Short mmCIF file of C-alpha atoms in Angstrom, two decimals:
data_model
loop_
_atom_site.label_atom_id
_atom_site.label_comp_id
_atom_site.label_asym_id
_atom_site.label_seq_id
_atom_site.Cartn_x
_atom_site.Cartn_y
_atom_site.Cartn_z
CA UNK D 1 69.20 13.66 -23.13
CA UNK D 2 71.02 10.56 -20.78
CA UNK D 3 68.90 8.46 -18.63
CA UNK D 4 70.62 7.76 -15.46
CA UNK D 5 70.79 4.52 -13.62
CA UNK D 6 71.89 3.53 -10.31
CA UNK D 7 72.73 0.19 -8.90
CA UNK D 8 73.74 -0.30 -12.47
CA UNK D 9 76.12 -3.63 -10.95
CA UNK D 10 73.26 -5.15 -8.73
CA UNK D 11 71.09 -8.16 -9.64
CA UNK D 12 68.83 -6.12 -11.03
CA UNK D 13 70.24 -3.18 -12.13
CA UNK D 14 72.29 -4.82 -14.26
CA UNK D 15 69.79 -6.37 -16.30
CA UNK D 16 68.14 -3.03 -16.60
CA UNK D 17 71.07 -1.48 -17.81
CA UNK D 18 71.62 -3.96 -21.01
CA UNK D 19 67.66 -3.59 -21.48
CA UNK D 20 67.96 0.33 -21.86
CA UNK D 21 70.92 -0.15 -23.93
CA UNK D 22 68.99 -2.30 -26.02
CA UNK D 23 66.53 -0.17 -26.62
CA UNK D 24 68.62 2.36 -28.09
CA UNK D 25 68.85 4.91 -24.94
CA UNK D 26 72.11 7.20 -24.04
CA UNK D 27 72.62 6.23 -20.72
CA UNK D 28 75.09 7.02 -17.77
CA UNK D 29 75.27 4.56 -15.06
CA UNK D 30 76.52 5.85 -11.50
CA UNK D 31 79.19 2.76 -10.34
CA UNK D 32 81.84 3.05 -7.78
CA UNK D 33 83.94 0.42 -9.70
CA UNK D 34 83.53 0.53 -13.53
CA UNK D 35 85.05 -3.07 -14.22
CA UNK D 36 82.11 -4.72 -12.27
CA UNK D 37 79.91 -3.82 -15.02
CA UNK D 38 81.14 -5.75 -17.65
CA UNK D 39 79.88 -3.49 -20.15
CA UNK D 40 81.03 -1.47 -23.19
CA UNK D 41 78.59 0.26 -25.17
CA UNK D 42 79.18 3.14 -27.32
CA UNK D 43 75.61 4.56 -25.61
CA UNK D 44 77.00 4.07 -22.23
CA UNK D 45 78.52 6.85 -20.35
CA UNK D 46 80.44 5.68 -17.25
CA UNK D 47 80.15 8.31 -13.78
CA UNK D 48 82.63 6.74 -11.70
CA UNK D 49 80.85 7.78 -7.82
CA UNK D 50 79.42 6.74 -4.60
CA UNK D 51 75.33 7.13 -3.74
CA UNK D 52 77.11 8.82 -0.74
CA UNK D 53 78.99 11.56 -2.39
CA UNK D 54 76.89 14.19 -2.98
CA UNK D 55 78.98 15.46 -5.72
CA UNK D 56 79.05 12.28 -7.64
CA UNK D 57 75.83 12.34 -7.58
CA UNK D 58 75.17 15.79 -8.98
CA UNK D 59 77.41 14.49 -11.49
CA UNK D 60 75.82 11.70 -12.64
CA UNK D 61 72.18 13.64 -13.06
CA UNK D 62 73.73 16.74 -14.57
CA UNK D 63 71.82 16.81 -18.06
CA UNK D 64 69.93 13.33 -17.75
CA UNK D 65 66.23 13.41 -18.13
CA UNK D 66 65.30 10.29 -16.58
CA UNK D 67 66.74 8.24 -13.48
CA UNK D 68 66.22 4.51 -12.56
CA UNK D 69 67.27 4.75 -9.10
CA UNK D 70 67.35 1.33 -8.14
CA UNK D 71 70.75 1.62 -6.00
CA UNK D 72 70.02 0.44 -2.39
CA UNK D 73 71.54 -1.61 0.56
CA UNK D 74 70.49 -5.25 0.68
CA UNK D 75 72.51 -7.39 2.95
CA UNK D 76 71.33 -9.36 5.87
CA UNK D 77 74.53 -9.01 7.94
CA UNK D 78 76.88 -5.89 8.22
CA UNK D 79 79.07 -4.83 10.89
CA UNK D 80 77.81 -1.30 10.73
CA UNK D 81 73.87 -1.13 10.22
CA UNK D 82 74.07 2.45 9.88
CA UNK D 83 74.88 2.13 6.72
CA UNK D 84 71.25 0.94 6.00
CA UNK D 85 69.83 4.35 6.70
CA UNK D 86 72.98 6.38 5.03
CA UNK D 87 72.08 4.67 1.27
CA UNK D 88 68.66 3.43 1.28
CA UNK D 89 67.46 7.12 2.82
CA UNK D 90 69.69 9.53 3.43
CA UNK D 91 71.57 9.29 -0.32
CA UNK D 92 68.55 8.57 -1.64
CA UNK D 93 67.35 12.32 -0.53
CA UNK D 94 70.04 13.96 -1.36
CA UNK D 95 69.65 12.38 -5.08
CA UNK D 96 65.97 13.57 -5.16
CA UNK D 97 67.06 17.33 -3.79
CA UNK D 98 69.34 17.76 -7.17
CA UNK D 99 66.67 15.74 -9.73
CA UNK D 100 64.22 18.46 -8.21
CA UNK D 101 67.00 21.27 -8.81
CA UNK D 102 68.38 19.62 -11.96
CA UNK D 103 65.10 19.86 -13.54
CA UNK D 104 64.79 16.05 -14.13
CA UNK D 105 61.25 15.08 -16.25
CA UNK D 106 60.71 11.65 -14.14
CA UNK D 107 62.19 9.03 -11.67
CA UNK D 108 61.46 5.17 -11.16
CA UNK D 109 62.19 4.41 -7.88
CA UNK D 110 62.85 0.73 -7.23
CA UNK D 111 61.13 0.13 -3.66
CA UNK D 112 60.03 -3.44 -2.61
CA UNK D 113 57.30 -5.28 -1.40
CA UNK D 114 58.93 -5.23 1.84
CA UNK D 115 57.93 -1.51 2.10
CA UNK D 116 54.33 -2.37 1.96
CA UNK D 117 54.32 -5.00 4.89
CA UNK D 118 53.21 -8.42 5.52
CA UNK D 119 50.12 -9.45 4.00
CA UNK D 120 49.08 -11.90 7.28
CA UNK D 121 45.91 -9.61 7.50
CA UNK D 122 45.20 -8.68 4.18
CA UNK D 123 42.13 -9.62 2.42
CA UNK D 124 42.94 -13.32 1.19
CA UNK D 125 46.51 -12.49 3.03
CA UNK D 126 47.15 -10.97 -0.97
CA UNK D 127 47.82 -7.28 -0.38
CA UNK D 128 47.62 -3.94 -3.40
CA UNK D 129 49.32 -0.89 -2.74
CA UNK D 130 46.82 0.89 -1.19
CA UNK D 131 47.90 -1.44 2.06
CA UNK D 132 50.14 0.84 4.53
CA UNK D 133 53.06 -0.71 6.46
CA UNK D 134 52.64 -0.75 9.93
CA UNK D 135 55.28 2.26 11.01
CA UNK D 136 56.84 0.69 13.76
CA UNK D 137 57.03 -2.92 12.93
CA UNK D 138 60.00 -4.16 10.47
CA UNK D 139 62.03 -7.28 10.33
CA UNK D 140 64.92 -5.99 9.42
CA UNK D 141 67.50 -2.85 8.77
CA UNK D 142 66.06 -4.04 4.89
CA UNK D 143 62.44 -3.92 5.48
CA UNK D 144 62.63 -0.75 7.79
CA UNK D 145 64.63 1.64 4.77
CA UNK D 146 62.63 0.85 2.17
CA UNK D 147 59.57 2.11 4.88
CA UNK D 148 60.83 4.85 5.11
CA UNK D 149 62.14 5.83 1.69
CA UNK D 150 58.26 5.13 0.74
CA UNK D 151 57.99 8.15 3.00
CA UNK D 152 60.85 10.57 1.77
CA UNK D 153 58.96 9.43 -2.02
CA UNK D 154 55.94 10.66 -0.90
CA UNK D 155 57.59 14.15 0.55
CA UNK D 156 58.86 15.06 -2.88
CA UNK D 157 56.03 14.52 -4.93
CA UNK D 158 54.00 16.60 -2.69
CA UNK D 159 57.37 19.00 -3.63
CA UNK D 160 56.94 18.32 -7.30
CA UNK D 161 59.31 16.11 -7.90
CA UNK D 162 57.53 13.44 -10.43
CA UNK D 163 58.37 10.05 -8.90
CA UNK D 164 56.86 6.65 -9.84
CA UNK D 165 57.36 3.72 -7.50
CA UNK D 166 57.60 0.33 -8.48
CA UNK D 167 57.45 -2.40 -6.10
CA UNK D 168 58.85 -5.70 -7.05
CA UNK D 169 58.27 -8.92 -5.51
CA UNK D 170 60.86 -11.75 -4.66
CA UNK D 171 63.04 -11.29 -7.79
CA UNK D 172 64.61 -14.35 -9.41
CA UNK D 173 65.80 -15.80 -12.62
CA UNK D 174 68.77 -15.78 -14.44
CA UNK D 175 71.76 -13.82 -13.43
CA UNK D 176 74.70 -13.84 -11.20
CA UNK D 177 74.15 -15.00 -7.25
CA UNK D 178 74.28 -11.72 -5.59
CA UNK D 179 72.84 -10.81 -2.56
CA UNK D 180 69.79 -9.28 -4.74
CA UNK D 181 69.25 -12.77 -5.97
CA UNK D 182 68.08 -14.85 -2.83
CA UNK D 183 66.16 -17.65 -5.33
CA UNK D 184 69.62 -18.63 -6.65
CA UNK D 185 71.66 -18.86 -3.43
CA UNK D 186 68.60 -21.27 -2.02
CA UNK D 187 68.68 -23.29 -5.34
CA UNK D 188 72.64 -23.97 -5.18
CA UNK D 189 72.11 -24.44 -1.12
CA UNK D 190 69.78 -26.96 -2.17
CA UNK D 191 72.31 -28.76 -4.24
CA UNK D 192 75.05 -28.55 -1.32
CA UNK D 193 74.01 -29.91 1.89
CA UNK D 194 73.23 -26.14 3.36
CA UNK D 195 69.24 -26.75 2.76
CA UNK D 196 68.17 -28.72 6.20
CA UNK D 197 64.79 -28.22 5.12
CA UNK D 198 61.51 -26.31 4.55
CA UNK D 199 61.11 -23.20 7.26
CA UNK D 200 58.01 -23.30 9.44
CA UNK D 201 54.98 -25.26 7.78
CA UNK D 202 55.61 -24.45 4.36
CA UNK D 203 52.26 -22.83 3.60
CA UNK D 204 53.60 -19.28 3.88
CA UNK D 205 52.87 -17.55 0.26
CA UNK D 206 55.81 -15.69 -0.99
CA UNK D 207 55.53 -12.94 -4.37
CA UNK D 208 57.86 -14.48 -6.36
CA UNK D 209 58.86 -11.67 -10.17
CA UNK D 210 60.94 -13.13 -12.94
CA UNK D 211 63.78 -10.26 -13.36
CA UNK D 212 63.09 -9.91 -17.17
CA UNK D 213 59.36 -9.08 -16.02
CA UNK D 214 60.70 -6.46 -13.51
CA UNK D 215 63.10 -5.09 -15.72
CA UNK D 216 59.94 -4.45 -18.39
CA UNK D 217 57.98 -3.01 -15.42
CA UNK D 218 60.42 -0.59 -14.95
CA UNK D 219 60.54 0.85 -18.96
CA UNK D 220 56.81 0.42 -18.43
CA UNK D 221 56.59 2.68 -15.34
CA UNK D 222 59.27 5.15 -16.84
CA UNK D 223 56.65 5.86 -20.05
CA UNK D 224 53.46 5.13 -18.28
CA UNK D 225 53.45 5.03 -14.70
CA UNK D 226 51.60 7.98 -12.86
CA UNK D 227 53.57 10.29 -11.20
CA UNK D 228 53.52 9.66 -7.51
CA UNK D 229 51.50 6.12 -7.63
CA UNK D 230 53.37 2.78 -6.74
CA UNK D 231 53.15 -0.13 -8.83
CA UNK D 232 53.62 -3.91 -7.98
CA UNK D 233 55.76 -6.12 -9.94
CA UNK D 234 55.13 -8.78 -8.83
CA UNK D 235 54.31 -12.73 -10.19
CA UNK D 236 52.62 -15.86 -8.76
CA UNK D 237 52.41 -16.26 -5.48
CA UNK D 238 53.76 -19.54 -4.24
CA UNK D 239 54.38 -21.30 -0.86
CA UNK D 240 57.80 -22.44 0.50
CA UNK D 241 56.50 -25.98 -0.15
CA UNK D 242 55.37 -25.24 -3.59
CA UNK D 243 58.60 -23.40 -4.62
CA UNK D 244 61.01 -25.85 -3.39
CA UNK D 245 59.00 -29.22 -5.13
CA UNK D 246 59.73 -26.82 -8.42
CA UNK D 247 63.13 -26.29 -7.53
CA UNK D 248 63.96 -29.98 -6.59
CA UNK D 249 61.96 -31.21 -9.72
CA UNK D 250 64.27 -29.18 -12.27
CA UNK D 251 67.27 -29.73 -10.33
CA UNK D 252 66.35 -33.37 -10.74
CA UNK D 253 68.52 -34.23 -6.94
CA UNK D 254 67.28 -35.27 -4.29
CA UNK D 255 66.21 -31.49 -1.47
CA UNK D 256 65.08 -32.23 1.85
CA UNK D 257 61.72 -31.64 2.28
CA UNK D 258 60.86 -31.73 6.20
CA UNK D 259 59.32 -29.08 8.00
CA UNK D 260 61.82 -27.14 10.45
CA UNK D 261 60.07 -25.63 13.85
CA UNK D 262 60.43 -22.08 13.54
CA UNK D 263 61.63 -21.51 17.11
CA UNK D 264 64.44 -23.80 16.70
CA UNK D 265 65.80 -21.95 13.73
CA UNK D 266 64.99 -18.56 16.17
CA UNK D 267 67.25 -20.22 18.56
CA UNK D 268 69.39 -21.04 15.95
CA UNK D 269 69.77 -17.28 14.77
CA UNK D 270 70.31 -16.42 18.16
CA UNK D 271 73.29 -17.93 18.62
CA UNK D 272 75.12 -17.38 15.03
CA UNK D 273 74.48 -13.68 15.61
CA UNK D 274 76.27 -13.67 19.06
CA UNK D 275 78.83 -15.98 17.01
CA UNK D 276 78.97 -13.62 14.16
CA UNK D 277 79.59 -10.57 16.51
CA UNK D 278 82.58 -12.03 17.41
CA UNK D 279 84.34 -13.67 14.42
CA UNK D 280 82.93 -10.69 12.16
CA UNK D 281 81.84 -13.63 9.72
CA UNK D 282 78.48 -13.45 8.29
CA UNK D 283 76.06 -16.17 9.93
CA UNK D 284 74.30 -17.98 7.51
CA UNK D 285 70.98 -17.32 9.40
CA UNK D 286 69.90 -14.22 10.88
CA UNK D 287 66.92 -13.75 13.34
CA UNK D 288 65.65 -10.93 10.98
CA UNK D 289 65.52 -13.34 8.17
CA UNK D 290 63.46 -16.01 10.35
CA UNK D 291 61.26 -12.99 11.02
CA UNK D 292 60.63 -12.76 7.31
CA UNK D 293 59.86 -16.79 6.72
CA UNK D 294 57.13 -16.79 9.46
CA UNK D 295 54.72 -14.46 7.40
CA UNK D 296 53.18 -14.56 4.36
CA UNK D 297 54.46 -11.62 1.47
CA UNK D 298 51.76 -12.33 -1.43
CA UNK D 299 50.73 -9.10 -3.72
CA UNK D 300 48.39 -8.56 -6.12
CA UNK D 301 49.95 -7.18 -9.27
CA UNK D 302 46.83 -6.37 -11.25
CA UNK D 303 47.35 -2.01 -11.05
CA UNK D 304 50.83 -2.35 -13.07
CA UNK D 305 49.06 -5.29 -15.64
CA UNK D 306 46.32 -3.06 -16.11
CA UNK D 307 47.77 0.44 -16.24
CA UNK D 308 51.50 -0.58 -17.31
CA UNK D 309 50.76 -3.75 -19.47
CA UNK D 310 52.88 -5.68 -16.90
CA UNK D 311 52.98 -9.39 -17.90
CA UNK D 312 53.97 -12.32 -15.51
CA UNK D 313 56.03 -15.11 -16.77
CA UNK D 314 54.48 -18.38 -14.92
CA UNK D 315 56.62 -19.65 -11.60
CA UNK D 316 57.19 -22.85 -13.00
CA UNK D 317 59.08 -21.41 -16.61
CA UNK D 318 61.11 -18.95 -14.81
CA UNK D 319 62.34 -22.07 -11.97
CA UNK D 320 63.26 -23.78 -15.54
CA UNK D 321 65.33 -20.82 -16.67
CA UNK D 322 66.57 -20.30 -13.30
CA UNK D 323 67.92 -23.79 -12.69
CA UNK D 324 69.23 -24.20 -16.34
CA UNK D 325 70.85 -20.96 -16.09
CA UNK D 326 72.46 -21.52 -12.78
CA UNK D 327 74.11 -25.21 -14.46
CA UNK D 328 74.99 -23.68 -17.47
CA UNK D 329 77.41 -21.32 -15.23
CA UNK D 330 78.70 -24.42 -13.52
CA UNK D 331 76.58 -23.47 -10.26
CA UNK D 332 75.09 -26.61 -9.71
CA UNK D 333 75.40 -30.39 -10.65
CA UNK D 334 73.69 -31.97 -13.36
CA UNK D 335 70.39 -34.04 -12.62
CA UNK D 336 70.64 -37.29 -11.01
CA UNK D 337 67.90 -38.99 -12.81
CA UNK D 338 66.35 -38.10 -16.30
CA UNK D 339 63.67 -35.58 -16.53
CA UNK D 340 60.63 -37.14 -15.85
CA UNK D 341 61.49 -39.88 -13.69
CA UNK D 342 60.54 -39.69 -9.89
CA UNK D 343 62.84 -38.04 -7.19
CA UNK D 344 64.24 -40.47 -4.22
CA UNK D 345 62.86 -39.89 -1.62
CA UNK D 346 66.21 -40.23 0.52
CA UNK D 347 69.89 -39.17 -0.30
CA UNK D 348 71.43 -42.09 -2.42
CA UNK D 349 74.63 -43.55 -0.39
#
């Protein structure tokens, strides 16, 4: 029997999709345009549908055994947030409903580390997934659906329906420069004059997963994982200063380095929003993503290395592949000084 995916043209998704094709699976991916996949494969069965069509949906899990549901909403700026709510919970009911009619033998659900919360209070500000997410305190449309998809999850495995969670960290590495893949837009902002600087004081720990790790988590999870547990996939936790000396040291350029007051970039947010509202153009930053950069989100990932195998590639080889990946698709400039050498200090005339 198929194994469907969906969110088969995200970041991740994508990746997932080759990795199961790979591996020698039949699988049917749920798209609403087939030529963003980029992908022919005689094992690959093409549903052409919307997470919001109930009947494409039905479609797509008619006869599979297995879903990857990793199909969800991730933008920072919409002009209807509504939208939010209608993919990353309401469609993603409805698709549980027919796997639990459909007979389906398991689903991964890809969930996030925003939908276990901040880790400001944790012990060692590193949080597991037995740490709940304050209900009524979320940074963004984002942060808030994944919440509460956590909760539709755990309403249909108390129905039956066997569901394993994963939760990745910040995923990065090589790939296109979606949305899903925040490292790379910062790493080619870096490289043209849209990096002022380093948010807040720098010290705030981020969870930082290589997408080849969190694409193995998710096999993992699909032939190990326990039905209705959550798993992090996470890697090393790193602070904004530590991840953007790696970044500037394999980009081999001069990055700005300074510290930026957080309430001037709140101010800041303010005031692109109330632009934004009016031009219907995207500001480039958003008060819900200053919200983020003020806390710390570090996670422990030792549940999924010790009942999944999950492995962790080191921060510092996966900034390597990142950068080299990004310059190999012509995404950012070539050093400025040979590998090894020490980065000015100040932008070269």
């Amino acid at each position: 029997m198929s194994t469907l995916i969906t969110g088969a043209t995200g970041y991740l998704g994508a990746r997932l999709l080759r990795r199961l094709l790979e591996d020698g699976e039949q699988v049917r991916a749920l798209v609403r345009d087939p030529n963003r996949l980029g992908i022919e494969h005689p094992n690959l069965e093409i549903v052409r549908g919307d997470m919001l069509d109930a009947d494409s949906l039905a479609r797509a899990v008619h006869g599979c055994a297995r879903v990857y549901h990793a199909a969800a909403v991730v933008k920072e700026w919409v002009t209807d947030w509504s939208i939010f709510e209608r993919v990353n919970v309401d469609a993603y009911e409805t698709l549980l409903k027919i796997c639990r009619s459909g007979g389906v033998e398991r689903v991964v659900h890809t969930s996030s580390f925003m939908a276990i919360g901040q880790t400001d209070d944790a012990p060692g500000r590193i949080a597991d997934e037995t740490t709940e997410h304050e209900p009524h305190h979320h940074h963004n449309p984002y942060e808030r659906t994944k919440y509460l998809a956590h909760l539709v999850t755990k309403k249909y495995v108390e129905a039956g329906v066997p569901i394993v969670t994963v939760n990745p960290g910040v995923i990065y590495g090589p790939g296109p420069v979606t949305e899903g893949n925040l490292v790379g837009g910062m790493i080619i902002d870096m490289t043209r004059h849209r990096f002022p600087g380093v948010p807040g004081n720098g010290r705030t720990r981020w969870c930082y997963a290589y997408v080849d790790d969190v694409v193995n988590g998710h096999v993992q999870a699909m032939a190990k994982g326990r039905v209705g547990e959550r798993y992090i996939l996470g890697g090393e936790n790193v602070t904004l200063d530590e991840f953007v000396e790696r970044a500037k040291d394999e980009l081999g350029r001069w990055v700005p380095t300074m510290h930026l007051p957080l309430f001037l970039l709140m101010i800041g947010a303010h005031g692109m929003e109330q632009v934004a509202k009016l031009t219907g153009k995207a500001p480039m930053l958003t008060v819900g993503k200053v919200g983020v950069i003020k806390h710390n989100w570090a996670y422990s990932s030792a549940k999924a290395e010790q009942e999944l195998g999950y492995a962790i590639t080191p921060f510092a080889e996966g900034i390597r592949r990142t950068v080299a990946d990004l310059r190999e698709r012509g995404l950012v400039p070539p050093p400025k000084r040979i590998r090894g050498d020490a980065v000015p200090t100040e932008p070269r005339a």
